Coordinates of C-alpha atoms in Angstrom, one line a residue:
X1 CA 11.1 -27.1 6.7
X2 CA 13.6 -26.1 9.0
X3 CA 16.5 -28.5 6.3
X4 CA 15.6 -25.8 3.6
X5 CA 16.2 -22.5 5.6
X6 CA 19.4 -20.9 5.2
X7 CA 21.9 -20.0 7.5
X8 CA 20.4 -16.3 7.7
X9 CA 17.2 -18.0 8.3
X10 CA 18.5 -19.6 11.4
X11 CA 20.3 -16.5 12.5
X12 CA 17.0 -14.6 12.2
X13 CA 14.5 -17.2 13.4
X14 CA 17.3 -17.0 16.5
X15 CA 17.2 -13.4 17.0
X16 CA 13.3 -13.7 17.2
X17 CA 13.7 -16.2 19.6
X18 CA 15.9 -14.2 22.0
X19 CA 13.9 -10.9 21.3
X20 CA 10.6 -12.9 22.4
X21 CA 12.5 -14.2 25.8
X22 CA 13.7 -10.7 26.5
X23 CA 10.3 -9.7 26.0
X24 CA 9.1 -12.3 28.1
X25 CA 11.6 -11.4 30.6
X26 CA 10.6 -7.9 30.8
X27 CA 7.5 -8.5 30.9
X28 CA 7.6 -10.8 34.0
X29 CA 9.6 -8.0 35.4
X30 CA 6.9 -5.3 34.6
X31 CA 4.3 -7.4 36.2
X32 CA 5.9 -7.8 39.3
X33 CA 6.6 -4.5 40.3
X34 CA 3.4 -3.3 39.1
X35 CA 2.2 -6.4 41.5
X36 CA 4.3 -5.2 44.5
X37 CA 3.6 -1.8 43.7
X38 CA -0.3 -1.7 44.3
X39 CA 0.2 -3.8 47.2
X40 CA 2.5 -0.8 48.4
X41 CA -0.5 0.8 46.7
X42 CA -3.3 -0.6 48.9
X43 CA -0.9 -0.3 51.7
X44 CA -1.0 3.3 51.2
X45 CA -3.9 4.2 50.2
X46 CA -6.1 1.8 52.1
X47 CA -4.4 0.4 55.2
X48 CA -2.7 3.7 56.1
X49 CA -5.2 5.5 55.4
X50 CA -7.5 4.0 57.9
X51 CA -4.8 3.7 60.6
X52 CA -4.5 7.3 60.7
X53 CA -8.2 7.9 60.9
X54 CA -8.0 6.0 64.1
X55 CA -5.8 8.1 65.4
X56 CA -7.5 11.2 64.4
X57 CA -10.5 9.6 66.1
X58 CA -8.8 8.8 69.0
X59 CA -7.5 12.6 69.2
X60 CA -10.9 13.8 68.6
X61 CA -12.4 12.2 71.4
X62 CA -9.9 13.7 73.7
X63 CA -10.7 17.0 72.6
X64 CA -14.7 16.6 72.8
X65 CA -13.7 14.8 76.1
X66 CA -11.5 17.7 77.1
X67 CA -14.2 20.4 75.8
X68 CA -16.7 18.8 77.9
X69 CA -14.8 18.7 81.2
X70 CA -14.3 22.2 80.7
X71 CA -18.1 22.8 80.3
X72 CA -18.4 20.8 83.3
X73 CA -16.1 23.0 85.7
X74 CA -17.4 26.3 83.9
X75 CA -20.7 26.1 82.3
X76 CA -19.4 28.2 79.5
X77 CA -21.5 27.5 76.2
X78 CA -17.9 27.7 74.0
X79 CA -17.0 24.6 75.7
X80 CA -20.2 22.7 73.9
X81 CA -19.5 24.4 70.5
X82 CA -16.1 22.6 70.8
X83 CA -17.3 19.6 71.9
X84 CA -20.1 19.6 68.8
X85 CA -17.1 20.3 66.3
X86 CA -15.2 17.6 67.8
X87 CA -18.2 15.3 67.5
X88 CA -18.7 16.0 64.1
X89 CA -15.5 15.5 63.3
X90 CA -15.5 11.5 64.8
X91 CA -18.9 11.0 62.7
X92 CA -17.0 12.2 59.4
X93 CA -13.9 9.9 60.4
X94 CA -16.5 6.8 61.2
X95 CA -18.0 7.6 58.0
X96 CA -14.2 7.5 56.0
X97 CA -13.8 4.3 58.0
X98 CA -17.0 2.6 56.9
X99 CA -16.4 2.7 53.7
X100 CA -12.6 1.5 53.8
X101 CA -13.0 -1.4 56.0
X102 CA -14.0 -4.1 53.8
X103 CA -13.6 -7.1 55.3
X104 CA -15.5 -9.1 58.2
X105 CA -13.5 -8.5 61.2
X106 CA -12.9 -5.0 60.3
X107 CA -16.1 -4.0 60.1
X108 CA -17.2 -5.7 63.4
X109 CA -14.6 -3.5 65.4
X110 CA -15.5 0.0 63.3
X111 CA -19.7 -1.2 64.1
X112 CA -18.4 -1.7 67.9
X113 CA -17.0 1.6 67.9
X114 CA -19.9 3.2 66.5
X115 CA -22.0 1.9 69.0
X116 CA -19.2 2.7 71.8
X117 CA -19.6 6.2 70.3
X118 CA -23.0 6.9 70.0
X119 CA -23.6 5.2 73.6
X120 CA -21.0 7.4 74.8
X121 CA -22.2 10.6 73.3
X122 CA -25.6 9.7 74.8
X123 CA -24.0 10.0 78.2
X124 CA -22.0 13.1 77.5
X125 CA -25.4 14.8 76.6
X126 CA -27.4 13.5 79.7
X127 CA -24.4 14.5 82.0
X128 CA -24.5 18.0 80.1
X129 CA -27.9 18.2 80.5
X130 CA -27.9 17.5 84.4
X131 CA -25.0 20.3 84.3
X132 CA -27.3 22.9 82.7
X133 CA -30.4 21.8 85.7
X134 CA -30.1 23.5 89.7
X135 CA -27.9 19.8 90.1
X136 CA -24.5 20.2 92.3
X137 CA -21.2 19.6 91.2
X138 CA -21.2 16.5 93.1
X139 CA -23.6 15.0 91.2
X140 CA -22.7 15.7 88.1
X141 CA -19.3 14.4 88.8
X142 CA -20.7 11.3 90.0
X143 CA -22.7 10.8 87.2
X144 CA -19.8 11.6 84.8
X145 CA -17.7 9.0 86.5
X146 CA -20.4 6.4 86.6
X147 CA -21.7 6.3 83.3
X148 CA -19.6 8.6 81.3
X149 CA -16.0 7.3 81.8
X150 CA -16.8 3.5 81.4
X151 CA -17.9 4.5 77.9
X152 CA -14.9 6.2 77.2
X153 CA -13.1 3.4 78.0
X154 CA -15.5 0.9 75.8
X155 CA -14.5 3.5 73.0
X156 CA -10.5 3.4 73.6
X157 CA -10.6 0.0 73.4
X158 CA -12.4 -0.5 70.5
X159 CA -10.0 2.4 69.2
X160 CA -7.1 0.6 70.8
X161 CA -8.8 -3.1 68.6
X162 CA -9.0 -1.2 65.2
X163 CA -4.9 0.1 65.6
X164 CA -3.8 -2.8 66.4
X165 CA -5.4 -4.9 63.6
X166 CA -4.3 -2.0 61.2
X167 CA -1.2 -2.1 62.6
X168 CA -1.0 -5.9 62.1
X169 CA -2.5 -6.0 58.3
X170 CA 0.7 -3.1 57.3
X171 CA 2.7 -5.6 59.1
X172 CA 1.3 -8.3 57.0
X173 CA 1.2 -6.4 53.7
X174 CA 4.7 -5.2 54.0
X175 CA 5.7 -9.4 54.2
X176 CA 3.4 -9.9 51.1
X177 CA 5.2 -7.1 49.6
X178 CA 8.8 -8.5 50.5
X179 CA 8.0 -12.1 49.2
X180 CA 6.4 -10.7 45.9
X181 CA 9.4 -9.4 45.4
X182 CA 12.1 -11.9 46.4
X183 CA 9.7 -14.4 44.3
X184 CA 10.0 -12.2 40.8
X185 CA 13.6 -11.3 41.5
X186 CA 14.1 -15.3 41.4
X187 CA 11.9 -15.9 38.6
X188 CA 13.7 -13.1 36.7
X189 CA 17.2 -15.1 37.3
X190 CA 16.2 -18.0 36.6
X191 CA 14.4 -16.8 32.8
X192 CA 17.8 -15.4 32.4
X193 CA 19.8 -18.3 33.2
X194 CA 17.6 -20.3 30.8
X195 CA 18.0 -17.7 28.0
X196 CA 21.8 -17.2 28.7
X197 CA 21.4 -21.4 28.1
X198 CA 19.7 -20.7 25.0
X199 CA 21.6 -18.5 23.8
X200 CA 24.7 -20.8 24.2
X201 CA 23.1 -23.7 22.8
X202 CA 21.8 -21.6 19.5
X203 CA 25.6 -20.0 19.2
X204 CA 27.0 -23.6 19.1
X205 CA 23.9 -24.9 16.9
X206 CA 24.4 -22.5 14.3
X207 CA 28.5 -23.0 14.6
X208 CA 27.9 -26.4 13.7
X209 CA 25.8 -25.9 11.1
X210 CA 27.7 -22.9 9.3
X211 CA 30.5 -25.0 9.4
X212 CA 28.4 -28.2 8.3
X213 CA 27.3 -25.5 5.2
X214 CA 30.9 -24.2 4.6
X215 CA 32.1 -27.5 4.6
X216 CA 29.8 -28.9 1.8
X217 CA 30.3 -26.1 -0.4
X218 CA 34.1 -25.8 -0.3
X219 CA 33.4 -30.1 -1.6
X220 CA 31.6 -28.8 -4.3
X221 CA 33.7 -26.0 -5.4
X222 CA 36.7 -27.8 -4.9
X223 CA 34.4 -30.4 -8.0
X224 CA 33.8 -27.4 -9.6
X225 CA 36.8 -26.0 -9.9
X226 CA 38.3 -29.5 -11.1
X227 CA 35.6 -29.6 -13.9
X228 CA 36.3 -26.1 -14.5
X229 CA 39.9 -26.5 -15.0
X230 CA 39.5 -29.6 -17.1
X231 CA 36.8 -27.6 -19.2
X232 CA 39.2 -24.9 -19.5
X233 CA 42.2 -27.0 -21.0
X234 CA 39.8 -28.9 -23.4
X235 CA 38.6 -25.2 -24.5
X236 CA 42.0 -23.9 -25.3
X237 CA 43.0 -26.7 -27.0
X238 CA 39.6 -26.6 -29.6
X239 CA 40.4 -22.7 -29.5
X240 CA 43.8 -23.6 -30.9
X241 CA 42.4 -25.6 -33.6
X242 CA 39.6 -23.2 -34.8
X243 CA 42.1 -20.3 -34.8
X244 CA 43.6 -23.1 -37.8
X245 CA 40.4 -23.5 -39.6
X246 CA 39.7 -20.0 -39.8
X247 CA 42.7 -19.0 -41.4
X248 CA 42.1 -21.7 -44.3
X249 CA 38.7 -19.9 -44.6
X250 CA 39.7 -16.7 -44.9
X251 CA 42.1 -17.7 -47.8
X252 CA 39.1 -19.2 -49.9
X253 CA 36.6 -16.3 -49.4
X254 CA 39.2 -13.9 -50.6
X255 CA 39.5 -16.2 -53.8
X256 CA 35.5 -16.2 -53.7
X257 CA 35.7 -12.1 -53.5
X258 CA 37.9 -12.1 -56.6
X259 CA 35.2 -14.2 -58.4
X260 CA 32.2 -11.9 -57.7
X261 CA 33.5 -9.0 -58.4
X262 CA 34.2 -10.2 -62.4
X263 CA 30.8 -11.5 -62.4
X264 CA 29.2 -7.9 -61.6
X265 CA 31.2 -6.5 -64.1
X266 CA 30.2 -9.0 -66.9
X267 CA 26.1 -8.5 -65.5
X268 CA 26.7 -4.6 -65.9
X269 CA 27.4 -4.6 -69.9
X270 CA 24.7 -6.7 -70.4
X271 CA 22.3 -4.4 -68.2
X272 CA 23.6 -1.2 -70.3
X273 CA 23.1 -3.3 -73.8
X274 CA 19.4 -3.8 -72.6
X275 CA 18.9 -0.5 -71.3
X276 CA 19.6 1.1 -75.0
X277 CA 17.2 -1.5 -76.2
X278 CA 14.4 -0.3 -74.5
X279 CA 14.8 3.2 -75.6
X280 CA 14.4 1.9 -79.0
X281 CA 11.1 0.1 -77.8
X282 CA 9.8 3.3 -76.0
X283 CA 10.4 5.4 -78.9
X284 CA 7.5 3.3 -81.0
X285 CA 5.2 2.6 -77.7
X286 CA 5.1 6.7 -77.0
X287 CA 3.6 7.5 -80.0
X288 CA 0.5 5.5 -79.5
X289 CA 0.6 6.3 -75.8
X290 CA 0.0 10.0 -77.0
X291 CA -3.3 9.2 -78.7
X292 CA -4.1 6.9 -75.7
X293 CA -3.4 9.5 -73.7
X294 CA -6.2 11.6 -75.4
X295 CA -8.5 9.2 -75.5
X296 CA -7.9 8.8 -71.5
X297 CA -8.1 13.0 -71.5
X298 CA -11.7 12.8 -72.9
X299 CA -12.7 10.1 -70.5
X300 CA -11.4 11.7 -67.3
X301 CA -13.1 14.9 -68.7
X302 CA -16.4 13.1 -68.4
X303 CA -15.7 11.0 -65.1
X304 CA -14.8 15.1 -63.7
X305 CA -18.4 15.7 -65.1
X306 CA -20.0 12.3 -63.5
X307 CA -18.1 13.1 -60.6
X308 CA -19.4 16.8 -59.7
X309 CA -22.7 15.6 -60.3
X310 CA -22.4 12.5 -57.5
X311 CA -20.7 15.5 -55.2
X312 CA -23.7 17.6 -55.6
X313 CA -26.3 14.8 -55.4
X314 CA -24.2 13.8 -51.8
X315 CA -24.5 18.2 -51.4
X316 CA -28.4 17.9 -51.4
X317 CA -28.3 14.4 -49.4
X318 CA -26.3 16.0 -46.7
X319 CA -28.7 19.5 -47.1
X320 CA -31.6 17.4 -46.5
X321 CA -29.9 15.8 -44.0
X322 CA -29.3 19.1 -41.9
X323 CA -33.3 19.8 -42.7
X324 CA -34.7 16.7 -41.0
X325 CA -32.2 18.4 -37.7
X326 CA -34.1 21.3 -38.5
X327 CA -37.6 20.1 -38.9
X328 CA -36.8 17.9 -35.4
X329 CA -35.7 21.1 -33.5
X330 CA -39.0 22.5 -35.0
X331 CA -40.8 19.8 -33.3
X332 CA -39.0 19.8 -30.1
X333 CA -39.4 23.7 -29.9
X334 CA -43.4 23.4 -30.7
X335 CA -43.5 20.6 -27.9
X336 CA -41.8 22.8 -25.4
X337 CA -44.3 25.7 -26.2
X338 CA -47.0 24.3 -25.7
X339 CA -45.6 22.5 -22.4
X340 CA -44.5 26.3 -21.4
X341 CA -48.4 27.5 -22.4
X342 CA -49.3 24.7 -20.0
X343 CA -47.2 25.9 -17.3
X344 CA -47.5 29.5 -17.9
X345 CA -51.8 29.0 -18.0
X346 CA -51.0 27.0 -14.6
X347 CA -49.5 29.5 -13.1
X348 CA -52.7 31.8 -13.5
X349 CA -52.1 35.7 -13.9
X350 CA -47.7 35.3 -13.4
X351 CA -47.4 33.6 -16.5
X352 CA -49.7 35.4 -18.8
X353 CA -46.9 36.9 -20.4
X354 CA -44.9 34.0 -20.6
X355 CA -47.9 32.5 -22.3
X356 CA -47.8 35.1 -24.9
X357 CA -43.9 34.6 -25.8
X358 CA -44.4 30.8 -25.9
X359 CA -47.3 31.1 -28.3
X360 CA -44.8 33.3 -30.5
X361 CA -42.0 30.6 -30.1
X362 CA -45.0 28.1 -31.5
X363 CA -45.7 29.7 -34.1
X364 CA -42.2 30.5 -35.1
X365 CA -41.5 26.8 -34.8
X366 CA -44.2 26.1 -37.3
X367 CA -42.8 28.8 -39.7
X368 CA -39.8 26.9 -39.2
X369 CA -41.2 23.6 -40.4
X370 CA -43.2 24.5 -43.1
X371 CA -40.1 25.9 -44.6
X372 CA -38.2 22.6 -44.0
X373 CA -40.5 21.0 -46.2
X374 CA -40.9 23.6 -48.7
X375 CA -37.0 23.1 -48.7
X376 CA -36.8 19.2 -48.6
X377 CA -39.2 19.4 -51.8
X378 CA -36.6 21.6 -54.0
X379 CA -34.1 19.3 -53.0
X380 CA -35.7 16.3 -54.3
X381 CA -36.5 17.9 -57.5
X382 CA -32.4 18.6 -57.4
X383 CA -31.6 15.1 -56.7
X384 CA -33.8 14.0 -59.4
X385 CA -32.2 16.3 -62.1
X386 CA -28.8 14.8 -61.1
X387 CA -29.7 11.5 -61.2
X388 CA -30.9 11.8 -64.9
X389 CA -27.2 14.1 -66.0
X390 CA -25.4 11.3 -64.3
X391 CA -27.3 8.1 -66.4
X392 CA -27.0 10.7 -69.9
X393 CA -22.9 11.1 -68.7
X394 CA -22.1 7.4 -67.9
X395 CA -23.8 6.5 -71.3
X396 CA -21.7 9.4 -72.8
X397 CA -18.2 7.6 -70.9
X398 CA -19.3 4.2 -71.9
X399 CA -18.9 4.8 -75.8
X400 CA -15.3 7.1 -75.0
X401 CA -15.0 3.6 -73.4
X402 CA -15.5 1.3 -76.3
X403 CA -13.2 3.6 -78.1
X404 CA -10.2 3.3 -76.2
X405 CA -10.7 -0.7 -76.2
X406 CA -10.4 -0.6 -79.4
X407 CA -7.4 2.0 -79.5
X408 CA -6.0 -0.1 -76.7
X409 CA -5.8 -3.1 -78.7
X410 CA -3.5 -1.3 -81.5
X411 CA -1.0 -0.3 -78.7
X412 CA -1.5 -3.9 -77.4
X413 CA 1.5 -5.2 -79.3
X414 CA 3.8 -2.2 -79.0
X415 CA 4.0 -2.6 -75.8
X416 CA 4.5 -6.3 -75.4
X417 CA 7.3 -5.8 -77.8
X418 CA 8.5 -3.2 -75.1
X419 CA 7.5 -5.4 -72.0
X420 CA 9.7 -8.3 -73.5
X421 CA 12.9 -5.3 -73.8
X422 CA 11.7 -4.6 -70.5
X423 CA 11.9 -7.8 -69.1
X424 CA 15.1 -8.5 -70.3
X425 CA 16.4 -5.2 -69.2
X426 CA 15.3 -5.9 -65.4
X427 CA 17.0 -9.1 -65.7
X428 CA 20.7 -7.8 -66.5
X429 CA 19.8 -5.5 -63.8
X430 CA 18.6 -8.2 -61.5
X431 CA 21.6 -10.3 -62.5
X432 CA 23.8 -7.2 -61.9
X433 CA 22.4 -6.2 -58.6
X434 CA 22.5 -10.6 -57.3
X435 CA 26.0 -10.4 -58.4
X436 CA 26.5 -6.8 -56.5
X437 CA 24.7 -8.0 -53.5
X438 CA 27.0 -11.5 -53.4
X439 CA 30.3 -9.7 -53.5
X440 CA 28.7 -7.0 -50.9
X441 CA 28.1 -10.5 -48.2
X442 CA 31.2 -12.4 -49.5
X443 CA 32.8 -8.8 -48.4
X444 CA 30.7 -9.0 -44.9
X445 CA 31.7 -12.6 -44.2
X446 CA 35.1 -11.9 -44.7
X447 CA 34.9 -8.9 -42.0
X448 CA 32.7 -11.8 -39.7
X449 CA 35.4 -14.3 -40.2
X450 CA 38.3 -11.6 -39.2
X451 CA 36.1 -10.8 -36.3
X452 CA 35.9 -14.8 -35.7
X453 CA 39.2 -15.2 -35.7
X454 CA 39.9 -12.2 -33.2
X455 CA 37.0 -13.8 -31.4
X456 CA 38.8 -17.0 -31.7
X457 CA 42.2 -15.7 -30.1
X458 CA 40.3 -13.9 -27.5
X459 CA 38.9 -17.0 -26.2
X460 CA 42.0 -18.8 -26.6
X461 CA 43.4 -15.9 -24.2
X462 CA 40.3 -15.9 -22.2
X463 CA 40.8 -20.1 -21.7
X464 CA 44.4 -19.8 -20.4
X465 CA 42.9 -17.1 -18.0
X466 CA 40.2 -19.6 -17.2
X467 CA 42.8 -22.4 -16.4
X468 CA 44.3 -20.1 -14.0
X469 CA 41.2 -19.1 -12.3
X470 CA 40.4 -22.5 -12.3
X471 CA 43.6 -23.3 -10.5
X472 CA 43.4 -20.5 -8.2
X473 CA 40.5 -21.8 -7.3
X474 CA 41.2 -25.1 -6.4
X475 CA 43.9 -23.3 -3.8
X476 CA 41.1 -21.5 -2.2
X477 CA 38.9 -24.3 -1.3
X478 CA 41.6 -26.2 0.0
X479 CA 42.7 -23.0 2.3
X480 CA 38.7 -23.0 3.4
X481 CA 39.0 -26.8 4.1
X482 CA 41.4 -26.5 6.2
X483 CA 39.8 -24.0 8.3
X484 CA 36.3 -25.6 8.2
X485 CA 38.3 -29.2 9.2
X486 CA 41.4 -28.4 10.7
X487 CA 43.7 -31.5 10.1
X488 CA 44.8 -33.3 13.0
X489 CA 48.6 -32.4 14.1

């Protein structure tokens, strides 16, 4: 397929190309920083996140630590309120932590400090208690050192565990982050060095090939323009020649002209010797037409008769026609009445009156009828009386008939004397008007030849303009030769 396309094909199939690399190229590009950015993402959100709720933990427990140190020395009961806020405070931040720390390790250090925590706060409140009982401060501080502070210390360092391997997954994120990002800022290069290759390698494709195209058509225009200039001289030379021929023609169809003209002169006093021939002839063949034309006065007289009669026979077809519409309404409105009596008696007391008018609109509609047939039976008796006027008139206009036959066949011969005049008349005329019409197209063709031989010495013009073209031509495809397939120097 790819043999047939042209050279905008290519350039266009090549565009698409280079679009869908660029696409593919920014793509790749979008990816990867969407990639490194929810790793910077989790890094945030997730890893941070938790690392500062260890230290809020951491600063927590000094403060319930602190709070209840206080208690200890004072016995004050604002002490323990701070101490409870501060506790609730580390349950809240083990709670945050729980449900960040996803993965194995994690959540053995976060359940180690929970149980650090809650082993510790057990302490706290049995050292607190002992404060509140008759015990000395001795004791209480003995206690607080022997079970309380080892505790705290379990705690820090399960604090200290859970910083560190925070500390250490940032670290680790951050690398992932870095490499991510080296590894799509190579890939990016190298899709551009491969489409800056592309691109090369389709410039000097389609180089070759527009000058492969160029090439083979400057060969066939320079054939072209060769056949075109030999075409050129042969038509100039036949031009030259016609422009000959036509001049001899034009000398014989004004001879022919000449000719035609005497003709229709001759054909004219024959037509006007025939024409006073047939007013002889006419003179004889009117005076019988006048007593034909009687007769035929008579006989239209009657067919006017015969023909008022069919027109009110159709009159009384079309009346009866408009009384079966009539008689049908009649019907229709009588079936309607009673179906509104049947509604009206169904709808008890509410349509008594309605009952009443529909009975009235039945009866009306029978009126109605009985009339349309009182009607239809007039009409008939009509039609019949028409029918027997027309059979008396066309029995009346068959005799005025026979008589003009017979008066016809007097005025037979007068007018085939005149229809032999006549015939001879229309053919002096038809002779005249052949002879009128011959000179009018001898005229014609000699306009058509003068326009031929214009025509002729345009296209001798237009040949010797062709011959240059041609030549000019030839010039240009050997300038594009030479810059399609510069010669060597």
């Amino acid at each position: 397929m790819g043999r047939h396309w042209t050279f905008g094909h290519k350039i266009a199939a090549s565009a698409v190309v280079i679009v869908a690399l660029t696409v593919a190229i920014s793509a790749l590009a979008v990816f990867s920083l969407r990639n490194v950015a929810a790793m910077n993402d989790r890094v945030i959100a997730v890893d941070a996140q938790i690392l500062a709720d260890a230290e809020r933990f951491r600063a927590e427990v000094e403060r319930r630590g602190g709070a209840a140190r206080g208690f200890l020395l004072t016995r004050e009961d604002r002490f323990v309120e701070g101490m409870n806020a501060a506790r609730q405070s580390c349950l809240s931040i083990l709670a945050r932590l729980t449900r960040n720390v996803t993965d194995s390790s994690g959540r053995q250090i976060v359940e180690a400090l929970e149980r650090s925590e809650a082993v510790h706060q057990r302490e706290m409140d049995r050292v607190i208690r002992l404060r509140r009982s008759s015990a000395t401060i001795a004791e209480v501080t003995k206690a607080y050192d022997e079970h309380v502070s080892p505790e705290r210390d379990a705690v820090d360092a399960a604090i200290r565990a859970l910083v560190a391997r925070q500390v250490q997954l940032l670290q680790n994120a951050r690398d992932a982050s870095r490499e991510a990002a080296s590894a799509a800022i190579t890939l990016m290069i190298l899709m551009s060095v491969a489409a800056a290759a592309f691109v090369g390698l389709v410039a000097f494709v389609l180089a070759r090939a527009l000058s492969r195209q160029i090439g083979t058509a400057v060969g066939l225009i320079q054939s072209s323009s060769a056949e075109l200039q030999a075409g050129a001289t042969q038509q100039s030379t036949a031009a030259t020649q016609q422009t000959t021929a036509i001049s001899e023609i034009t000398t014989t169809i004004t001879e022919l002209l000449v000719t035609s003209r005497q003709i229709a002169e001759s054909a004219r006093r024959v037509a006007a010797i025939a024409e006073q021939t047939v007013t002889s002839a006419n003179s004889g063949e009117g005076t019988v037409g006048k007593a034909h034309e009687a007769i035929l006065g008579i006989r239209r007289q009657v067919d006017t008769i015969v023909n008022h009669m069919l027109e009110l026979g159709k009159t009384s077809q079309q009346i009866g026609g408009v009384l079966e519409i009539v008689s049908e309404l009649a019907e229709q409105t009588n079936i309607l009445a009673i179906n509104a009596t049947i509604e009206a008696a169904g709808a008890g007391d509410a349509g008594r009156r309605f009952a009443v008018v529909a009975d009235e609109i039945r009866k009306l509609a029978d009126r109605v009828s009985g009339s349309a047939k009182e009607i239809r039976g007039l009409i008939d008796d009509v039609r019949s009386a028409v029918n027997t006027t027309v059979m008396a008139t066309e029995m009346g206009s068959k005799t005025v008939d026979a008589g003009s036959r017979h008066f016809a066949d007097v005025a037979a011969g007068f007018k085939q004397i005149a229809g032999l005049v006549s015939t001879t008349t229309e053919a002096s005329r038809e002779i005249e008007l052949s002879t009128k019409q011959q000179t009018s197209a001898v005229e014609q063709v000699n306009v058509a030849i003068a326009s031929v031989a214009q025509a002729t010495r345009e296209t001798e013009a237009s040949s010797s303009q062709t011959l240059q073209t041609a030549s000019q031509l030839a010039l240009l495809s050997n300038d594009l030769q030479r810059l399609v397939k510069p010669r060597a120097a």
